[in-house]
Amino acid sequence: MGRAQPSIPTMQELIRRRTRQGFVGRTAERAAFRANLALPVEDERRRFLFHVHGNAGMGKTFLVRELEQIAQEHGALTAYVDDGVGSVPEAMAVIADRFARQGRRFKELGRLLTAHHERRYEAELAAMAAAEQEGPRHGATGGPADEGGAGESGPPEASSRARLTGAAEPSAASMAAARATLVALGLVPVVGPFAGAVDPAQLARQADRLRTGLGARTRGHENAELLLAPELVLTPALLEELTGAAAEEPWLVLIFDTYERTGAFLDPWLHDLVSGDRYGPLPGNLVLVTAGQRPLDATRWGGLGDFVLDLPLRPFTEAESRGLLAARGVLAPPVVEEVLRLTGGLPVLVSTLAEARPADLDDLADAGDASATAVERFLRWEGDPVRRAAALTCALPRWLDAEVFRVAVTGAGQGVGSGQGVTQGPNGGHGGEAGEAGRGAGAEDPHALFAWLRALPFVTDRGDRVVFHDVVRAPMVRLQRTRSPRDWGERHRRLAEAFAGWRARAEAGLEGREPWGEARWRELRLAEAYHRLCAGERGALAGVLRDVVDACGEDTAVARRWAEALAQAGQDADEEDTARWGRDLLGALERGGVHDALGVLLLRAALDTGQQAYARALRGRALHRDGAHERAVAEYDQALALDPGSATAWQGRAVARAHAGDHAGAVADLDRADALAPDDTTTLVLRGDYHRLLGDPDAAVADLDRAVALDPVRRSTWASRGAARHAQGRLDEALADLDRALELDGQYVWALVRRARVRRSRGEHERRLADLHHAVALDPDAPWVRCERGDALRDAGRDEEALADYDRAVELDPLYASAYASRGVARFRLGRHDDALADLDAAVALSPEYAWALRHRAALHLELGSPERALADAERARTLLPGDPAVADVYERAAAAVAGRAEHPRRPE
C-alpha cells in the first residue's frame, strides 16, 4: 500500500492564506472585533453591529474579509453578501447558500425562496390575490361575516402577461375620494373573496400599512406575499433558521459589503431585524457587519447607538503604509518614500504597488511623467505582455466570469453572436497593448491566466465572477479609450455581441415566458446595452432608453440598475449625453420611483407611439400602487388614446377603476380587453369578481366557468367560482369548488374562510368552526380571520370566546371598523352596554356609512332608552340598505318608540 498523501488545499484556500499573511494595518479595528467575540453573550459591553465605512479604495472589503476569517477562527458560521444582490430576498438566498456551504442547510427558507422565484412570473394577479386574502372590511353595504358579507370579491392570481394591469402589488395608500365600497389594499381587496366597503380614512391607514410593511403577515399568505412583500414571509423563516443554527454554533456572523449600493433596501430591513419590533427576536450570538462608503443613517440607527460600533476607515497612516510595504519586502527608503507620494495612503493603491515589489528608484523613475498613468503603476512590474494585456482588456467588462474572460482576451467563446467569429481590429489584431492578450493568450493556459487575474489585489472575487476595484478600473478604461478609440470601440462591440448571443440563448430557454421577468436574461441584456453604449453604436442610446421603460415595468431596483449602467457608460466612454441620462434617471427614481423616471422618458426620450402608450400604462400602474386611483385612470386614458388595442392597458384601467369604486366601468374595460385578447384567464377572473360585486352572480359564474376551463390548476379560479355559486345559492356546487381550491393548496386561507361561510349557509356549524380554527392556525395575526372566527363563536353563543378574537383583531389593527362593530355586538349580548356603545361608536366613526353597525347601534339605543338616537341610526341604515328586513325591523321599533313618547310625554318633575 502506498503512503497516504496529505490533502491538497484548494486554490481558493491558498489565495486566502496568502492574502491574510500579507494583511497589514487596521489593527484597532481587528482587535475590537476579536475582543467582541471573546466576550460572553450576555456581557453589556458587547456590540451587535459593526459598521465599516470610508471612501472607495480604503480597503473595506479587505477588512471585512479579514473580520470574516477572525469570526471563523472563533467557530462562527459566516455569510458574506455584497452588491451582487439587488433585493432583500436575494440577500437571504446568499446567506442560505453561504451557510449551506458550511454544512448548515436552511431547508424551509430554501423552499420559500424557490416558491418566490416560481411565482414572480405570476406577479400581476398573484399580488392582487395577496391583497384580497387579507379579507373583508365589513363594509357600508353589508354586515360582518354573520350578516352575509355583501360587497365581496374573489381571489385572482398572477398571469405572466398582466404586467400593466395594476393588479400586482396593491396600493400603499388610498385616495380621500374613495367611496365606502372601496376596500383596503392588502387587507381587503376590491377584487377577491373578502372585499368589503370601508371608510376612506380606514382605507388609507390599511393601505399605508401594506406599503411600509408594518402589517402582520404569516405563512398562511405566503403564495401572495412572496410577490407582494416577500420579506414578510421570508424573514420569519430566516430568523427561525438562524435561531436553530445559533443553538448549535458559538457565533453567527453576517457581513454586508458594498453597503453604499445595497443599503437602500437592506438598511431598513436590517434595522427591523435588530430592533425586533417587526419580525421578533434575533439570537444573541449573532453579529452583523456592514461596510459601505457612508456612515449609518443616524435618524434610523440613533436609538441603537449603544449597540453599534462605528469603524470609519481613512487612508493608511504613514506607519501603516510602511508596514504593508515592509511586509511585501519593499524596504529601500527612496522607493518607500516614492510609493507614499504616489498613493497618498490609499490602501488599494499601496497594496497594488507593494505586490509589485519594486526594488529601486529606477522602477519609479518616470512616475511623475504624464505617460506614467495609474495603470502603468498597477501593471509595469508584470513582465509578461500577455498578462499585462489581459489585465488591461479585462477591465472593460463591468464583471467577468470564465466565458466573458475568454471573449475579452481571445475574441472567441461560446455564445458569441450566432456562433460566427468576431471581427478583429486592423491587421487582424486588436491594436495596442491590449491586443497582446488576443495574440498571445494561447501561450498560457486560459484557466491559469484567469486564475492569475482573480488573484490580483485590485480584483474582487465573488465566487462565480470577478470585478475590478473602481479605483483601478476607471484609469484602465480611460487609458484604453484615449490611446486607441478605434480599438476601444471594437473591443466593446465584441463584448456586446457575446452578451447578445448569451442573452438570445437564455431567451430561447424561457419557453415563452416574459424575458424581462428572468434575472439572468436581464443581467445579460444590461451588459450588452452597456457595451453597445461604450462602442458608440448608432442608435444604442435610444435603444437603451427603450430598455429603461421595460426595466421600469419590473420594479425600481431593476430600473436603478439600468440608470446606473447609463451613468457609468457615459463616464467610461466620455459621452456626456449618456451620462446625463443616467444621472437624471437616478435622480427621478430617487424622487418618485418609476413614475417620475417614466415621466422623464416620456418628456425627453422621443419614444414612438407604442412606447409612449406602454410608458403611460406603466405610470398608471405605479399611480395605482400608490393609491392615486383617479390619477391612474387618467394615465391609462392617455395610454389607451395612444394605443386602443392594448388589452393589458384596458385590464389595468379596469383594476384602477374598481379600486376607485367604479365596478361598472371596470367591467366595461374588461369587455374591451376580452375582445382584444379572448380567453385570458386574468381578464375572466377579474370580470367575474366585478360582476359579483355588482350583484350579478350569474354573469360572474359564466366568466369563471371559462376561467376554470382555461386554467383548471389555478386555485383562484375555483375559489372565485365557489364564491359566485354561493351567491347564487348553489351551496353544494360552491362547496365542491372550494374543496377543489383547497386540494390545490391546503393552506389557502381565503378559501378556508369562504368555505366556512358556505358551511354556515348549510347549517354545518361545527365544520364551519373547524375551517376557521384551521385558518387562524395558518394566519393567527390576520385581523379579518380573527373576526371571522369571532363571528362564528358568537353565532354559537360563545360570546366570551368571541371577545378574545375581537380583542386580538383590534390589537392587530386599531382602525379595523368591523372588529369594533362585532365586539360591540358581543358586548351588547353580554349586557356590557357602555362598552358596547363605545365600540359601535368607534365603528361608525371609522366608517360613517357602515349600515350593519348603525343597525346594531340603533338597537342598543333602544335598549338604553334613547329612541330618538335609535331612529336616527335606523333611518341612516335604511337609506344605505333599503329593503333589508333586519334594518326595517329596528326602524319600525324605533319609530314606534318615538311615537309612543310623543303620545305620552314625560311630566316635568
PDB file of C-alpha atoms in Angstrom, residues 200-303:
ATOM      1  CA  PRO A 200     -61.583  56.226   3.236  1.00  0.00           C
ATOM      2  CA  ALA A 201     -59.622  57.063   6.374  1.00  0.00           C
ATOM      3  CA  GLN A 202     -59.531  53.409   7.343  1.00  0.00           C
ATOM      4  CA  LEU A 203     -58.636  52.511   3.793  1.00  0.00           C
ATOM      5  CA  ALA A 204     -55.690  54.875   3.759  1.00  0.00           C
ATOM      6  CA  ARG A 205     -54.332  53.570   7.035  1.00  0.00           C
ATOM      7  CA  GLN A 206     -54.512  49.943   5.973  1.00  0.00           C
ATOM      8  CA  ALA A 207     -53.007  50.616   2.577  1.00  0.00           C
ATOM      9  CA  ASP A 208     -50.219  52.654   4.147  1.00  0.00           C
ATOM     10  CA  ARG A 209     -49.575  49.712   6.414  1.00  0.00           C
ATOM     11  CA  LEU A 210     -49.141  47.499   3.366  1.00  0.00           C
ATOM     12  CA  ARG A 211     -46.737  49.892   1.708  1.00  0.00           C
ATOM     13  CA  THR A 212     -44.474  50.271   4.694  1.00  0.00           C
ATOM     14  CA  GLY A 213     -44.597  46.593   5.553  1.00  0.00           C
ATOM     15  CA  LEU A 214     -45.981  47.119   9.063  1.00  0.00           C
ATOM     16  CA  GLY A 215     -48.954  44.831   8.647  1.00  0.00           C
ATOM     17  CA  ALA A 216     -48.858  41.364  10.095  1.00  0.00           C
ATOM     18  CA  ARG A 217     -48.226  38.550   7.669  1.00  0.00           C
ATOM     19  CA  THR A 218     -47.632  34.871   8.244  1.00  0.00           C
ATOM     20  CA  ARG A 219     -47.062  31.777   6.225  1.00  0.00           C
ATOM     21  CA  GLY A 220     -50.762  31.376   5.522  1.00  0.00           C
ATOM     22  CA  HIS A 221     -50.369  34.165   2.967  1.00  0.00           C
ATOM     23  CA  GLU A 222     -47.054  33.024   1.548  1.00  0.00           C
ATOM     24  CA  ASN A 223     -48.254  32.385  -2.010  1.00  0.00           C
ATOM     25  CA  ALA A 224     -49.313  36.000  -2.452  1.00  0.00           C
ATOM     26  CA  GLU A 225     -46.984  37.726  -0.013  1.00  0.00           C
ATOM     27  CA  LEU A 226     -43.928  36.132  -1.635  1.00  0.00           C
ATOM     28  CA  LEU A 227     -44.636  38.517  -4.501  1.00  0.00           C
ATOM     29  CA  LEU A 228     -46.283  41.473  -2.805  1.00  0.00           C
ATOM     30  CA  ALA A 229     -43.839  41.777   0.095  1.00  0.00           C
ATOM     31  CA  PRO A 230     -41.639  38.686   0.065  1.00  0.00           C
ATOM     32  CA  GLU A 231     -39.552  39.743   3.039  1.00  0.00           C
ATOM     33  CA  LEU A 232     -42.647  39.452   5.236  1.00  0.00           C
ATOM     34  CA  VAL A 233     -42.744  35.713   4.527  1.00  0.00           C
ATOM     35  CA  LEU A 234     -39.043  35.010   4.068  1.00  0.00           C
ATOM     36  CA  THR A 235     -37.704  36.922   7.078  1.00  0.00           C
ATOM     37  CA  PRO A 236     -39.524  34.894   9.767  1.00  0.00           C
ATOM     38  CA  ALA A 237     -38.245  31.744   8.086  1.00  0.00           C
ATOM     39  CA  LEU A 238     -34.704  33.154   8.092  1.00  0.00           C
ATOM     40  CA  LEU A 239     -34.986  34.052  11.778  1.00  0.00           C
ATOM     41  CA  GLU A 240     -36.184  30.553  12.605  1.00  0.00           C
ATOM     42  CA  GLU A 241     -33.257  29.060  10.701  1.00  0.00           C
ATOM     43  CA  LEU A 242     -30.772  31.420  12.358  1.00  0.00           C
ATOM     44  CA  THR A 243     -32.177  30.615  15.777  1.00  0.00           C
ATOM     45  CA  GLY A 244     -31.736  26.920  15.119  1.00  0.00           C
ATOM     46  CA  ALA A 245     -28.169  27.425  13.947  1.00  0.00           C
ATOM     47  CA  ALA A 246     -27.367  29.701  16.901  1.00  0.00           C
ATOM     48  CA  ALA A 247     -28.327  26.941  19.324  1.00  0.00           C
ATOM     49  CA  GLU A 248     -25.562  24.753  17.893  1.00  0.00           C
ATOM     50  CA  GLU A 249     -22.826  27.256  16.982  1.00  0.00           C
ATOM     51  CA  PRO A 250     -20.894  29.689  19.199  1.00  0.00           C
ATOM     52  CA  TRP A 251     -21.357  32.617  16.801  1.00  0.00           C
ATOM     53  CA  LEU A 252     -23.181  33.591  13.635  1.00  0.00           C
ATOM     54  CA  VAL A 253     -21.731  36.480  11.621  1.00  0.00           C
ATOM     55  CA  LEU A 254     -23.496  38.111   8.662  1.00  0.00           C
ATOM     56  CA  ILE A 255     -21.406  40.523   6.572  1.00  0.00           C
ATOM     57  CA  PHE A 256     -22.970  43.009   4.156  1.00  0.00           C
ATOM     58  CA  ASP A 257     -20.325  44.641   1.963  1.00  0.00           C
ATOM     59  CA  THR A 258     -20.748  47.443  -0.632  1.00  0.00           C
ATOM     60  CA  TYR A 259     -23.483  48.866   1.581  1.00  0.00           C
ATOM     61  CA  GLU A 260     -23.484  52.125  -0.360  1.00  0.00           C
ATOM     62  CA  ARG A 261     -25.213  50.148  -3.122  1.00  0.00           C
ATOM     63  CA  THR A 262     -27.293  47.704  -1.145  1.00  0.00           C
ATOM     64  CA  GLY A 263     -28.205  49.837   1.867  1.00  0.00           C
ATOM     65  CA  ALA A 264     -31.186  51.375   0.092  1.00  0.00           C
ATOM     66  CA  PHE A 265     -33.103  48.118   0.520  1.00  0.00           C
ATOM     67  CA  LEU A 266     -31.044  46.290   3.161  1.00  0.00           C
ATOM     68  CA  ASP A 267     -30.753  49.052   5.759  1.00  0.00           C
ATOM     69  CA  PRO A 268     -34.461  49.305   6.695  1.00  0.00           C
ATOM     70  CA  TRP A 269     -34.681  45.513   6.785  1.00  0.00           C
ATOM     71  CA  LEU A 270     -31.585  45.117   8.970  1.00  0.00           C
ATOM     72  CA  HIS A 271     -32.842  47.813  11.320  1.00  0.00           C
ATOM     73  CA  ASP A 272     -36.131  45.956  11.667  1.00  0.00           C
ATOM     74  CA  LEU A 273     -34.199  42.772  12.407  1.00  0.00           C
ATOM     75  CA  VAL A 274     -32.044  44.405  15.079  1.00  0.00           C
ATOM     76  CA  SER A 275     -34.871  46.360  16.722  1.00  0.00           C
ATOM     77  CA  GLY A 276     -37.035  43.234  16.911  1.00  0.00           C
ATOM     78  CA  ASP A 277     -40.217  45.285  16.640  1.00  0.00           C
ATOM     79  CA  ARG A 278     -41.356  43.750  13.406  1.00  0.00           C
ATOM     80  CA  TYR A 279     -40.006  40.253  12.988  1.00  0.00           C
ATOM     81  CA  GLY A 280     -39.250  39.166  16.527  1.00  0.00           C
ATOM     82  CA  PRO A 281     -36.028  38.391  18.381  1.00  0.00           C
ATOM     83  CA  LEU A 282     -32.646  37.595  16.877  1.00  0.00           C
ATOM     84  CA  PRO A 283     -30.309  35.122  18.586  1.00  0.00           C
ATOM     85  CA  GLY A 284     -27.934  36.877  20.971  1.00  0.00           C
ATOM     86  CA  ASN A 285     -24.839  35.291  19.445  1.00  0.00           C
ATOM     87  CA  LEU A 286     -25.467  36.860  16.033  1.00  0.00           C
ATOM     88  CA  VAL A 287     -23.118  39.652  14.910  1.00  0.00           C
ATOM     89  CA  LEU A 288     -23.769  41.880  11.899  1.00  0.00           C
ATOM     90  CA  VAL A 289     -21.052  43.624   9.902  1.00  0.00           C
ATOM     91  CA  THR A 290     -21.868  46.271   7.292  1.00  0.00           C
ATOM     92  CA  ALA A 291     -19.354  48.061   5.061  1.00  0.00           C
ATOM     93  CA  GLY A 292     -20.052  50.996   2.784  1.00  0.00           C
ATOM     94  CA  GLN A 293     -18.892  54.429   1.815  1.00  0.00           C
ATOM     95  CA  ARG A 294     -21.185  56.337   4.174  1.00  0.00           C
ATOM     96  CA  PRO A 295     -21.919  56.229   7.906  1.00  0.00           C
ATOM     97  CA  LEU A 296     -25.140  54.642   9.088  1.00  0.00           C
ATOM     98  CA  ASP A 297     -28.283  56.752   8.900  1.00  0.00           C
ATOM     99  CA  ALA A 298     -28.389  58.464  12.288  1.00  0.00           C
ATOM    100  CA  THR A 299     -32.135  59.063  12.133  1.00  0.00           C
ATOM    101  CA  ARG A 300     -32.728  55.340  11.723  1.00  0.00           C
ATOM    102  CA  TRP A 301     -30.000  53.870  13.924  1.00  0.00           C
ATOM    103  CA  GLY A 302     -29.631  56.597  16.542  1.00  0.00           C
ATOM    104  CA  GLY A 303     -31.743  54.750  19.089  1.00  0.00           C
TER     105      GLY A 303
END
